[in-house]
Short mmCIF file of C-alpha atoms and ligand atoms in Angstrom, two decimals:
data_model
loop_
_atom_site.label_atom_id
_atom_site.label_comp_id
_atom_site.label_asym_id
_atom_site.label_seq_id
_atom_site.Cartn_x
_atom_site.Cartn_y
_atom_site.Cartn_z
CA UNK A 1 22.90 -14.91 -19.86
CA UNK A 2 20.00 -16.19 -21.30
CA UNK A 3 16.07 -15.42 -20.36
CA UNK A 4 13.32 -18.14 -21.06
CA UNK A 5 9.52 -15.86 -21.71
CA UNK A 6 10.04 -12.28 -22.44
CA UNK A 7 7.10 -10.86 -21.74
CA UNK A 8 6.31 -7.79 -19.45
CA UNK A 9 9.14 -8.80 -16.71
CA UNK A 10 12.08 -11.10 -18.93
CA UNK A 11 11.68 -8.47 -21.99
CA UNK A 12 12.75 -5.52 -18.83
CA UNK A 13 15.37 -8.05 -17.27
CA UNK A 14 16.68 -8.59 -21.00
CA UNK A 15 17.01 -4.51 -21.23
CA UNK A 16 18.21 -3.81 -18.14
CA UNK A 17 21.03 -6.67 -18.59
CA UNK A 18 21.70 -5.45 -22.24
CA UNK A 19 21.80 -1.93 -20.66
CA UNK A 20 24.64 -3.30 -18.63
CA UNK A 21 26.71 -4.72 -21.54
CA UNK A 22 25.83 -8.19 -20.45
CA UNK A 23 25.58 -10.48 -23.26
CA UNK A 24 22.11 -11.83 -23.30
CA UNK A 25 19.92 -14.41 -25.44
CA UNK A 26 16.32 -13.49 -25.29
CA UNK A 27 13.85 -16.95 -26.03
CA UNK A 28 10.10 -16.62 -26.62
CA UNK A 29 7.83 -19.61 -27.39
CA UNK A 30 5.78 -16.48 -28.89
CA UNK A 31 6.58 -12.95 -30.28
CA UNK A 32 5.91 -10.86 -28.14
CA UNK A 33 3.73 -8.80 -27.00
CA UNK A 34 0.92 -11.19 -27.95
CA UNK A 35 -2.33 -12.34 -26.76
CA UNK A 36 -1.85 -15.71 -25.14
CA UNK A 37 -0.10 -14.92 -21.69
CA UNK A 38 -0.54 -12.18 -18.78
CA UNK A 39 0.38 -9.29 -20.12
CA UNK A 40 -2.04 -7.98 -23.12
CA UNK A 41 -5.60 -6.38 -22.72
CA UNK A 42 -4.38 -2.83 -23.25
CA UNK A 43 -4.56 -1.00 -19.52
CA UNK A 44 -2.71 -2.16 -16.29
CA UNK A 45 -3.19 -0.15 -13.07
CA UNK A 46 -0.28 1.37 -10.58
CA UNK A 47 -1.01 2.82 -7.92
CA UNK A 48 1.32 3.81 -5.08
CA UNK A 49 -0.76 3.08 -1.51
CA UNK A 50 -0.06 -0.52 -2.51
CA UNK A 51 -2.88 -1.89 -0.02
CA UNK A 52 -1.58 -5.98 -0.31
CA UNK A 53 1.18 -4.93 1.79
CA UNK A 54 3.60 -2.02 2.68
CA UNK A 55 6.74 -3.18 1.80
CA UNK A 56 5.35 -2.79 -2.03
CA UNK A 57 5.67 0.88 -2.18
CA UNK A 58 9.58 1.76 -2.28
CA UNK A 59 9.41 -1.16 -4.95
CA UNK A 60 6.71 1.08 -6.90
CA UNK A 61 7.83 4.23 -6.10
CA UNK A 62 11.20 2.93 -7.97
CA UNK A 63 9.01 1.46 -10.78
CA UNK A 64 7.41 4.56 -11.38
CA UNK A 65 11.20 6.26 -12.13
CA UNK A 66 11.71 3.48 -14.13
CA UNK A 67 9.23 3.74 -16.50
CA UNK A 68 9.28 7.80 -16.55
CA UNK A 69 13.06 7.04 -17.64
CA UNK A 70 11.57 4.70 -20.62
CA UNK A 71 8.81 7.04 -21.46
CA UNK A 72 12.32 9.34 -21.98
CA UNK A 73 14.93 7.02 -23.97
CA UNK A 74 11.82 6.14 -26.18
CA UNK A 75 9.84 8.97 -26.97
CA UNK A 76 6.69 7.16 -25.97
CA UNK A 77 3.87 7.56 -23.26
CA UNK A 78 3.11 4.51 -21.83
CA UNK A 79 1.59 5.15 -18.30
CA UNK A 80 -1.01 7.58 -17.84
CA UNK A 81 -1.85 9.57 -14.80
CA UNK A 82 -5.44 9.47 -13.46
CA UNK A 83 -5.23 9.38 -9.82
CA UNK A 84 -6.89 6.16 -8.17
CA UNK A 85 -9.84 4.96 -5.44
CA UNK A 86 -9.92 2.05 -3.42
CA UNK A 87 -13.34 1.82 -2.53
CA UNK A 88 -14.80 -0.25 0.57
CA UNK A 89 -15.54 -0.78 3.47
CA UNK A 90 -13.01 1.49 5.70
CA UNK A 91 -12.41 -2.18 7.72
CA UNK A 92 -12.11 -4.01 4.53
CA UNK A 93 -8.71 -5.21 3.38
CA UNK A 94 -8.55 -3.02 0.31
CA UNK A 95 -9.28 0.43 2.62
CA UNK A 96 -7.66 -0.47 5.54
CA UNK A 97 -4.53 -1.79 3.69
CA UNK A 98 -4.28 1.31 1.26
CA UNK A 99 -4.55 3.42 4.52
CA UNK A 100 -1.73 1.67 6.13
CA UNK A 101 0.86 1.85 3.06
CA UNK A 102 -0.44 5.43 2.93
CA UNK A 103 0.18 6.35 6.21
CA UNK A 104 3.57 4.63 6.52
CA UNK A 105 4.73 5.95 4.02
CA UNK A 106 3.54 9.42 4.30
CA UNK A 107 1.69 9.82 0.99
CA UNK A 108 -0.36 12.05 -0.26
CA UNK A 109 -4.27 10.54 -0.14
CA UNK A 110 -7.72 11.78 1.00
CA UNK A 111 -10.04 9.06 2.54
CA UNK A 112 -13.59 10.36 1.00
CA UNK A 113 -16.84 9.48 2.83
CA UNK A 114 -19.62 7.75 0.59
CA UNK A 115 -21.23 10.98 0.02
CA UNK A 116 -17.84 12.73 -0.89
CA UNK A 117 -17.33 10.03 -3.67
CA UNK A 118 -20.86 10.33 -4.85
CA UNK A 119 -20.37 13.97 -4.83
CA UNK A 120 -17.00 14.14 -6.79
CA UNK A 121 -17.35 11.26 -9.04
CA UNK A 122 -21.34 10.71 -9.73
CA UNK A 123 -20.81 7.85 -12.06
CA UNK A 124 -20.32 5.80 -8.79
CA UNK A 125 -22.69 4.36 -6.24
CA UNK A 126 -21.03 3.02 -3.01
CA UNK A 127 -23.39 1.39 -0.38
CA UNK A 128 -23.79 4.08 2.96
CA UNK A 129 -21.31 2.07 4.82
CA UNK A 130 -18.52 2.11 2.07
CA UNK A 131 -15.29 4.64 2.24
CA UNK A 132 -12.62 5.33 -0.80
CA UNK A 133 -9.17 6.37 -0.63
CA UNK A 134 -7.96 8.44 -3.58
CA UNK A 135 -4.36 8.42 -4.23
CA UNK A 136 -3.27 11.33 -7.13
CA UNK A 137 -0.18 9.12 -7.96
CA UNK A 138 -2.22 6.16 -9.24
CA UNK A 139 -2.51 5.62 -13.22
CA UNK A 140 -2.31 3.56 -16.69
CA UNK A 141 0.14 1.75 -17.92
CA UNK A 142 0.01 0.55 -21.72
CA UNK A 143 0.83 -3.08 -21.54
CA UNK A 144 1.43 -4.15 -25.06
CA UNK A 145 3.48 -0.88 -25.64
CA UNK A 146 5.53 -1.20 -22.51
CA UNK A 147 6.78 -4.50 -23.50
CA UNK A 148 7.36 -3.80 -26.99
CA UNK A 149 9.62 -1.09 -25.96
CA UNK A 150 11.67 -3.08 -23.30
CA UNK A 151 12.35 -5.47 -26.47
CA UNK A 152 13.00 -2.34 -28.90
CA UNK A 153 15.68 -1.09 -26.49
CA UNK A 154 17.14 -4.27 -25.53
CA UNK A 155 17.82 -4.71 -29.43
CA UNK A 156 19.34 -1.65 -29.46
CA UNK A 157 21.71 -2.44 -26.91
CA UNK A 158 22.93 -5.51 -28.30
CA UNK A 159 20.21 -8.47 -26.75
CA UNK A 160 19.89 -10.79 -29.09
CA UNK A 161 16.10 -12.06 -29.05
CA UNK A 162 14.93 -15.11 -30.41
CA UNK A 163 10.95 -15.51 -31.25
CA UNK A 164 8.53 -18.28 -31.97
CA UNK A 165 11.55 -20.83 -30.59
CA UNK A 166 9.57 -22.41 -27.57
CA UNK A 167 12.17 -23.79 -24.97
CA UNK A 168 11.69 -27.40 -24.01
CA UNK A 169 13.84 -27.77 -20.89
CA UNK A 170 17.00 -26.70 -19.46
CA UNK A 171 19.41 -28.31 -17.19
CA UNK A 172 22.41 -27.13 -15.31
CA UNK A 173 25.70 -27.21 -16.95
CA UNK A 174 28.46 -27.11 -14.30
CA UNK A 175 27.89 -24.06 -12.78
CA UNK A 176 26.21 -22.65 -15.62
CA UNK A 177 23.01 -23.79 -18.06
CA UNK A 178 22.47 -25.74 -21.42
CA UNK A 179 18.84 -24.67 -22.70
CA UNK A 180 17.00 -26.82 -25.34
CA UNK A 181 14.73 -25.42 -27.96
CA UNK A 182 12.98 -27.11 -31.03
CA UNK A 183 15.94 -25.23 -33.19
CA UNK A 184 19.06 -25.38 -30.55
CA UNK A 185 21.15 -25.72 -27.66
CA UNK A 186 22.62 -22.70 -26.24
CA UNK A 187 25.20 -22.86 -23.09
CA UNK A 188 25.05 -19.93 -20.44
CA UNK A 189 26.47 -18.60 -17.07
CA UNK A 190 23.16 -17.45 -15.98
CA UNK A 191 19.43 -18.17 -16.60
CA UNK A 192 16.51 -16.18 -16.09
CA UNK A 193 12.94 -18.22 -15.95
CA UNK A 194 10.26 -15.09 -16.64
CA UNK A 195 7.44 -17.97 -18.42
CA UNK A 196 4.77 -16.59 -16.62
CA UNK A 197 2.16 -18.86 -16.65
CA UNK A 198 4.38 -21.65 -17.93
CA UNK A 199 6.56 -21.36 -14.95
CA UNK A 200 5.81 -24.48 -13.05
CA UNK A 201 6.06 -26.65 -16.35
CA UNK A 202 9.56 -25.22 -16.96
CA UNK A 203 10.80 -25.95 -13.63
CA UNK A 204 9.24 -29.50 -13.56
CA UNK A 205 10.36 -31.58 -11.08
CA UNK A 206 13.30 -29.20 -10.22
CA UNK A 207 11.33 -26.84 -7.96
CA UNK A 208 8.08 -27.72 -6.68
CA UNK A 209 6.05 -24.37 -5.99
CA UNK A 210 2.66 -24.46 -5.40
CA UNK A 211 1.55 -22.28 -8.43
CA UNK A 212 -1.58 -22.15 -10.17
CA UNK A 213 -2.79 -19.87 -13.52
CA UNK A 214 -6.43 -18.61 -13.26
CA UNK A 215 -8.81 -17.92 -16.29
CA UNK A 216 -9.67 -13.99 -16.04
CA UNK A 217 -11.79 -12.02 -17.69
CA UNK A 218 -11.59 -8.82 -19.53
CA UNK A 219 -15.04 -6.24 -20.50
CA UNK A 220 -15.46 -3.55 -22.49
CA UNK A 221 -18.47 -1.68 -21.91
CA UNK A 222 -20.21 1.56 -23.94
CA UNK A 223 -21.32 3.85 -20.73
CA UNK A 224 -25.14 4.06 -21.40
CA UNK A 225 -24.93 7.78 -19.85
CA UNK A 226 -22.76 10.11 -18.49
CA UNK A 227 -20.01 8.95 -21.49
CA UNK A 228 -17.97 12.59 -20.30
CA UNK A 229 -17.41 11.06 -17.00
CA UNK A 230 -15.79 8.65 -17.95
CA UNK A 231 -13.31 10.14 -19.71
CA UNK A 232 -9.77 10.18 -18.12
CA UNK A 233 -9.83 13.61 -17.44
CA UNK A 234 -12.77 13.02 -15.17
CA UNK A 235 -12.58 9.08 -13.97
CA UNK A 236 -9.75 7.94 -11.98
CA UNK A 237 -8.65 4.06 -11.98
CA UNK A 238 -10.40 2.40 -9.44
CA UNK A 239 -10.28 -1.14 -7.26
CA UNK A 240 -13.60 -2.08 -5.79
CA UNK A 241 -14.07 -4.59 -2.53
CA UNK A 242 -17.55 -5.29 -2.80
CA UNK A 243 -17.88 -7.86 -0.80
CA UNK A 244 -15.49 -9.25 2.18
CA UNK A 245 -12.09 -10.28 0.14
CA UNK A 246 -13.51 -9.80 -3.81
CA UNK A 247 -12.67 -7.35 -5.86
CA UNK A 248 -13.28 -5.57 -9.14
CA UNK A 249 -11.66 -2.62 -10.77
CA UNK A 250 -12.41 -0.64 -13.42
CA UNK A 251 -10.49 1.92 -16.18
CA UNK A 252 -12.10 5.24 -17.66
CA UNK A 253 -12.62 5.24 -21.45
CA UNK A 254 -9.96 5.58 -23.12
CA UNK A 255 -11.81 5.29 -26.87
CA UNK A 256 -12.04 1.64 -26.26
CA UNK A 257 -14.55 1.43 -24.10
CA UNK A 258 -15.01 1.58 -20.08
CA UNK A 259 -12.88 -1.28 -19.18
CA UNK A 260 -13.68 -3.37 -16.42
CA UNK A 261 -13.17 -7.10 -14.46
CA UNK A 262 -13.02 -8.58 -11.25
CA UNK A 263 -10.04 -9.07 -9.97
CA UNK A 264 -9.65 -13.61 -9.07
CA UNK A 265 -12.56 -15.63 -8.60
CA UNK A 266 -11.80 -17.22 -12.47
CA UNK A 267 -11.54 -21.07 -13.37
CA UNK A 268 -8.11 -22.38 -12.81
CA UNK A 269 -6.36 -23.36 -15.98
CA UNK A 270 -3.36 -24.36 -18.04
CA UNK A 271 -2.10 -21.96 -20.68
CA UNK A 272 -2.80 -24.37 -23.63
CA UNK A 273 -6.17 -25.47 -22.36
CA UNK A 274 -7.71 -21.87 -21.50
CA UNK A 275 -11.17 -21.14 -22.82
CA UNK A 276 -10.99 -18.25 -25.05
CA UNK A 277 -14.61 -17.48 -25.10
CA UNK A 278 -16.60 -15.27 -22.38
CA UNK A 279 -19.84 -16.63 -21.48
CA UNK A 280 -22.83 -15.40 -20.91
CA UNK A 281 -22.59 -16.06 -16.90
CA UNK A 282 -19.31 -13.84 -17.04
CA UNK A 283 -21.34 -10.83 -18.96
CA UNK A 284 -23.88 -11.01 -16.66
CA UNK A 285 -21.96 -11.41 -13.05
CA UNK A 286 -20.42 -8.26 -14.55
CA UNK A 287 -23.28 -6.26 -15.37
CA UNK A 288 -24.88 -6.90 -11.82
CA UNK A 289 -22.43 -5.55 -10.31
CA UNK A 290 -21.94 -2.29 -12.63
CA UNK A 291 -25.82 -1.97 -11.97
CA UNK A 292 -24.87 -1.82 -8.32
CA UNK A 293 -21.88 -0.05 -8.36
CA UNK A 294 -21.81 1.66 -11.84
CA UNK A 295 -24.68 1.86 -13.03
CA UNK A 296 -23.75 4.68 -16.71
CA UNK A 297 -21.52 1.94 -17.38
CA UNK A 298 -23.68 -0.76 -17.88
CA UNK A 299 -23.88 -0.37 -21.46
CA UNK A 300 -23.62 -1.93 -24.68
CA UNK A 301 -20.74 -4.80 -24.67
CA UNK A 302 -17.99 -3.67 -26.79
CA UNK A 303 -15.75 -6.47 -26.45
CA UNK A 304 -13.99 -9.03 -24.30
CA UNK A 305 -10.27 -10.20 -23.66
CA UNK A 306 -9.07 -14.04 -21.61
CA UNK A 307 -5.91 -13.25 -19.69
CA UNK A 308 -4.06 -15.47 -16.98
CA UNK A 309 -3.10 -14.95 -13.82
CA UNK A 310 -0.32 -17.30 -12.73
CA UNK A 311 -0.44 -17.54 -8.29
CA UNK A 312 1.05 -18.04 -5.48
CA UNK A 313 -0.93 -18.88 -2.67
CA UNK A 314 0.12 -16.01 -0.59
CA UNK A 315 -0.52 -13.60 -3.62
CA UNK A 316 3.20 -12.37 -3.07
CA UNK A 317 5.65 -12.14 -6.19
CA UNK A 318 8.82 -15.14 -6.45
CA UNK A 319 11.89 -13.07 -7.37
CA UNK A 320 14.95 -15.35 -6.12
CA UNK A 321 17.48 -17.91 -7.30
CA UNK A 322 16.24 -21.48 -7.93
CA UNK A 323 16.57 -23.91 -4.77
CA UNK A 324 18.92 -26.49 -5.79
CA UNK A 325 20.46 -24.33 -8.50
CA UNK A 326 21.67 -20.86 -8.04
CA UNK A 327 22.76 -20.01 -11.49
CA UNK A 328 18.58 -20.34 -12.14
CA UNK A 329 16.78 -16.97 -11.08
CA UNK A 330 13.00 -16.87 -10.84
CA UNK A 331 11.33 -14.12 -11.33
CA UNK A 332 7.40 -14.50 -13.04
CA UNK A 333 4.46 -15.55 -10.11
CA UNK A 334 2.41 -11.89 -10.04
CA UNK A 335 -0.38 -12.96 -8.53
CA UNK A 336 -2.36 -10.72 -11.23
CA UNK A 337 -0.64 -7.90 -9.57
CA UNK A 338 2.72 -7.71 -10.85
CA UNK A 339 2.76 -5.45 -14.44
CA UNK A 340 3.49 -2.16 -12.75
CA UNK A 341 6.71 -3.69 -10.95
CA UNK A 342 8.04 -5.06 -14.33
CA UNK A 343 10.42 -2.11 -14.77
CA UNK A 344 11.88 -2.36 -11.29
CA UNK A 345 11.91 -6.50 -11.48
CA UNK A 346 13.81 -6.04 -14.50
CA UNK A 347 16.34 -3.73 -12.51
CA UNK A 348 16.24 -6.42 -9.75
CA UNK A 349 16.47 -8.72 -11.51
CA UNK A 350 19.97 -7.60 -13.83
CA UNK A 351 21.32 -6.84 -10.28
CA UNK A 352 20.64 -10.47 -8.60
CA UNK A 353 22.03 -12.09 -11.95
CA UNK A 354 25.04 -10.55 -11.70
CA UNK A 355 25.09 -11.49 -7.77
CA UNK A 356 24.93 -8.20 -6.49
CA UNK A 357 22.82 -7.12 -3.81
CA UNK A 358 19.63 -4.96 -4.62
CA UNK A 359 18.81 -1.80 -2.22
CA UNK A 360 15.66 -3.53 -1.53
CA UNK A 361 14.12 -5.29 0.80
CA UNK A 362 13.01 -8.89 -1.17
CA UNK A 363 12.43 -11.12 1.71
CA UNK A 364 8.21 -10.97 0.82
CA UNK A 365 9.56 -12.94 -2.78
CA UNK A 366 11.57 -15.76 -1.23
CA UNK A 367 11.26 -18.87 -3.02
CA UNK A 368 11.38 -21.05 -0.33
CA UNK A 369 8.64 -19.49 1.72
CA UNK A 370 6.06 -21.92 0.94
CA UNK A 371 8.59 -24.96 1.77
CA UNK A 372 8.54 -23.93 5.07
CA UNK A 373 5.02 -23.53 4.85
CA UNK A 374 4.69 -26.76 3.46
CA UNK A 375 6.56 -28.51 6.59
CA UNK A 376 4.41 -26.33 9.13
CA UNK A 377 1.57 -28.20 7.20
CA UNK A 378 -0.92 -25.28 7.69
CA UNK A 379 -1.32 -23.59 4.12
CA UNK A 380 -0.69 -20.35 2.87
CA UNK A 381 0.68 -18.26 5.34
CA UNK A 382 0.49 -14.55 5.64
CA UNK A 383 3.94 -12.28 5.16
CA UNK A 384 5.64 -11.70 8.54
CA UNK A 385 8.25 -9.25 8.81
C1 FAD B 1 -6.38 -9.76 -16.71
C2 FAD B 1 -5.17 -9.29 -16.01
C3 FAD B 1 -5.17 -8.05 -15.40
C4 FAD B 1 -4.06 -7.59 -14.71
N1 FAD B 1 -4.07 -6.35 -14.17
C5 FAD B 1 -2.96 -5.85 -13.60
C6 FAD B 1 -2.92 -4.49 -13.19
O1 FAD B 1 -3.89 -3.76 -13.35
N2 FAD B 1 -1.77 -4.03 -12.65
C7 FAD B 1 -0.67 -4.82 -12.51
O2 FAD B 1 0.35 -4.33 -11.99
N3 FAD B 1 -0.67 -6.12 -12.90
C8 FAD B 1 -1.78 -6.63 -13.45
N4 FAD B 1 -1.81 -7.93 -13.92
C9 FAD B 1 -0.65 -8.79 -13.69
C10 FAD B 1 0.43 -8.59 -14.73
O3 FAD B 1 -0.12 -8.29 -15.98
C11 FAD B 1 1.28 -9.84 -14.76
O4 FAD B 1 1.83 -10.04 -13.46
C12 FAD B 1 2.42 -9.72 -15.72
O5 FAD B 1 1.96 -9.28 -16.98
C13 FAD B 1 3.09 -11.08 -15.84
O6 FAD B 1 4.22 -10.95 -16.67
P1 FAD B 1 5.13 -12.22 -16.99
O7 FAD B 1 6.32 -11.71 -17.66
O8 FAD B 1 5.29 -13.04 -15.75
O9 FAD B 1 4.22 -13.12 -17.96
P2 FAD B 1 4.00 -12.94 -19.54
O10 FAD B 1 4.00 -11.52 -19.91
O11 FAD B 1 2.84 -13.79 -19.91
O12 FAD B 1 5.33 -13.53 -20.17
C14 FAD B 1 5.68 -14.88 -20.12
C15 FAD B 1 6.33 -15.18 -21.46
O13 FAD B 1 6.97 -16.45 -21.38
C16 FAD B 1 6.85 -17.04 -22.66
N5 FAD B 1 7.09 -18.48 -22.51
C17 FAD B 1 6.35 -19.33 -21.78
N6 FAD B 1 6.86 -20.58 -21.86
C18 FAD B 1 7.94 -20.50 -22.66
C19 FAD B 1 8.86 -21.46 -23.14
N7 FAD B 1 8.79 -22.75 -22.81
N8 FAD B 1 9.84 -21.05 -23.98
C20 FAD B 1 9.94 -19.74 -24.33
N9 FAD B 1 9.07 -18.80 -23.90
C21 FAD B 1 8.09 -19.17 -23.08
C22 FAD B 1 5.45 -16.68 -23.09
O14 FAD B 1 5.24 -16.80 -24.48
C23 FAD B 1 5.35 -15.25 -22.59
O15 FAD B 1 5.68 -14.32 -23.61
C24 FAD B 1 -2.91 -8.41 -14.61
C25 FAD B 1 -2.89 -9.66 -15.23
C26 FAD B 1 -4.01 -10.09 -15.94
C27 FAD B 1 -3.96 -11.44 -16.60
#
């Protein structure tokens, strides 16, 4: 089998299949982990009361065993405990849906009034009206490391992985696939496409999906007070709706900095063309909103990190087999949500390659949900079902 992009999901698939004893070619236009796709900037958040919809939290709740069993075969931490607040209005989306995944799935949380938070965590300001929900389960993952180690153990068992050899198309083969890099041809049963924000120019005219990568924007701030409070010991992860539908979030200091960004609203891109720099306008939309929300934080700038997002309109995942060719699985569009459900996507994903049936529920990632949107000619429509 072969997987195009192995960053944080094709560098689990290409484990997970080498951890099978499937034979498996690994191809990177980059080596990986590196600084040009989605998956760098040091910190990712999981959490557990996944508020974007229900049906995420078995699919976490596996994640989370997945990653506890590759903290295990590699000696490494790479996710880090803190608990987590979603912090809004109670009938925002971010609230309400964290309730809702909470509640149906009966786990642990606490809703805190804005007094409580103030109270508990004085670093943060809500507004009178505003209402968290702390979740102990919620926590850090080390990007960088996490896919490092994916590639480290899919060495071990046997993938071979390929770097700096860009692919340039594919095509099917029969009922397999011929892949063309720069260097080579390579024939295969099965292909994975995990390009991340290169997606929609490696499917070309095969697949038209509606995807688009968004410019976002990383900040490292020096707290200008209260620098214990921010420590991880005392500041959980946090996800912010300040105003109806926009987000930021935020990370406690982890010797880096306090780490924070808000989570969309960024320029739409391509890959190649993405501004590197951080302008002043960024800095400052930033800092008005620590001032309102956070005000110790709003420090001295430390540093700054571009990162893409690559969408789907309905901010769902795509993990399913190409359209017209089912020897092509798809599994990359995160929506700027998807690092904490690499492990399990890279479990998924071995399992749908080798056309078995997963134990979970992955009718929210159909590929074909936004043809039939398409037809019904009335945009992105929400997940029913
Ligand atoms: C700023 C930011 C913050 C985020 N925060 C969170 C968070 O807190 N929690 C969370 O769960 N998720 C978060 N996400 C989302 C998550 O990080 C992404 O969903 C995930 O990293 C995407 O992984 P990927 O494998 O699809 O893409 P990538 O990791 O970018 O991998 C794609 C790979 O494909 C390779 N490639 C592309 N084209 C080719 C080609 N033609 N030939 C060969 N190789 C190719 C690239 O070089 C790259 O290595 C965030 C994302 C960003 C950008």
């Amino acid at each position: 089998m072969i997987v195009i992009g192995l960053g944080a999901m094709g560098s689990a698939v290409a484990y997970h299949l080498a951890a099978k004893g499937t034979r498996v070619l690994g191809l990177d236009r980059y080596h990986p982990p590196h600084q040009f796709g989605s998956s760098h900037g040091l910190t990712r958040i999981i959490r557990e009361a996944y508020f974007e919809h229900p049906s995420y939290v078995p699919l976490v709740q596996r994640a989370y065993q997945l990653w506890a069993d590759l903290e295990k075969l590699s000696g490494r931490k790479l996710l880090r405990q803190t608990g987590g607040l979603m912090i809004g209005p109670p009938d925002g989306v971010l609230v309400s849906g964290a309730r809702r995944s909470a509640e149906e799935h009966r786990l642990l949380h606490q809703v805190l009034s804005s007094t409580e938070l103030r109270a508990r965590y004085p670093i943060f300001s809500p507004e009178a009206n505003m209402v968290a929900v702390w979740e102990p389960r919620a926590g850090i993952l080390f990007p960088e490391l996490a896919v490092q180690t994916h590639l480290e153990q899919a060495v071990k068992r046997g993938a071979s992985l390929r770097f700096n050899e860009p692919v340039l198309r594919w095509e099917p083969e029969g009922e397999g696939v011929r892949v063309f890099t720069a260097t080579g041809t390579y024939s295969a049963r099965r292909l994975l496409l995990s390009a991340g924000a290169w997606l929609g120019a490696l499917l070309g005219a095969s697949a038209d999906l509606p995807l688009s990568a968004e410019r976002q924007v990383l900040l490292w701030f020096e707290p200008r007070s209260q620098a214990e409070q921010f420590q991880p010991e005392n500041c959980p992860i946090y996800i912010w709706e300040y105003a109806p539908h926009r987000f930021f979030y935020g990370f406690p200091d982890l010797g880096d900095g306090v780490k924070v960004a808000v989570h969309h609203e960024g320029q739409l891109t391509e890959p190649e063309k993405i501004p590197r720099e951080v302008n002043e306008d960024e800095i400052q939309t930033m800092r008005s909103l620590l001032r309102r929300f956070l005000p110790p934080a709003d420090g001295v700038l430390k540093s700054t990190v571009v990162c893409i997002y690559t969408n789907t309109p309905d901010e769902h995942f795509i993990l399913d087999y190409h359209p017209a060719h089912p020897q092509v699985l798809v599994a990359s569009p995160c929506s700027g949500h998807g690092f904490k459900f690499s492990s399990v996507i890279g479990e998924l994903a071995a399992i749908l390659l080798a056309n078995q049936k997963p134990s979970f529920d992955l009718s929210l990632f159909r590929i074909n949900r936004f043809a039939r949107s398409r037809a019904a000619d009335s945009g992105p429509q929400p997940f029913q079902g």
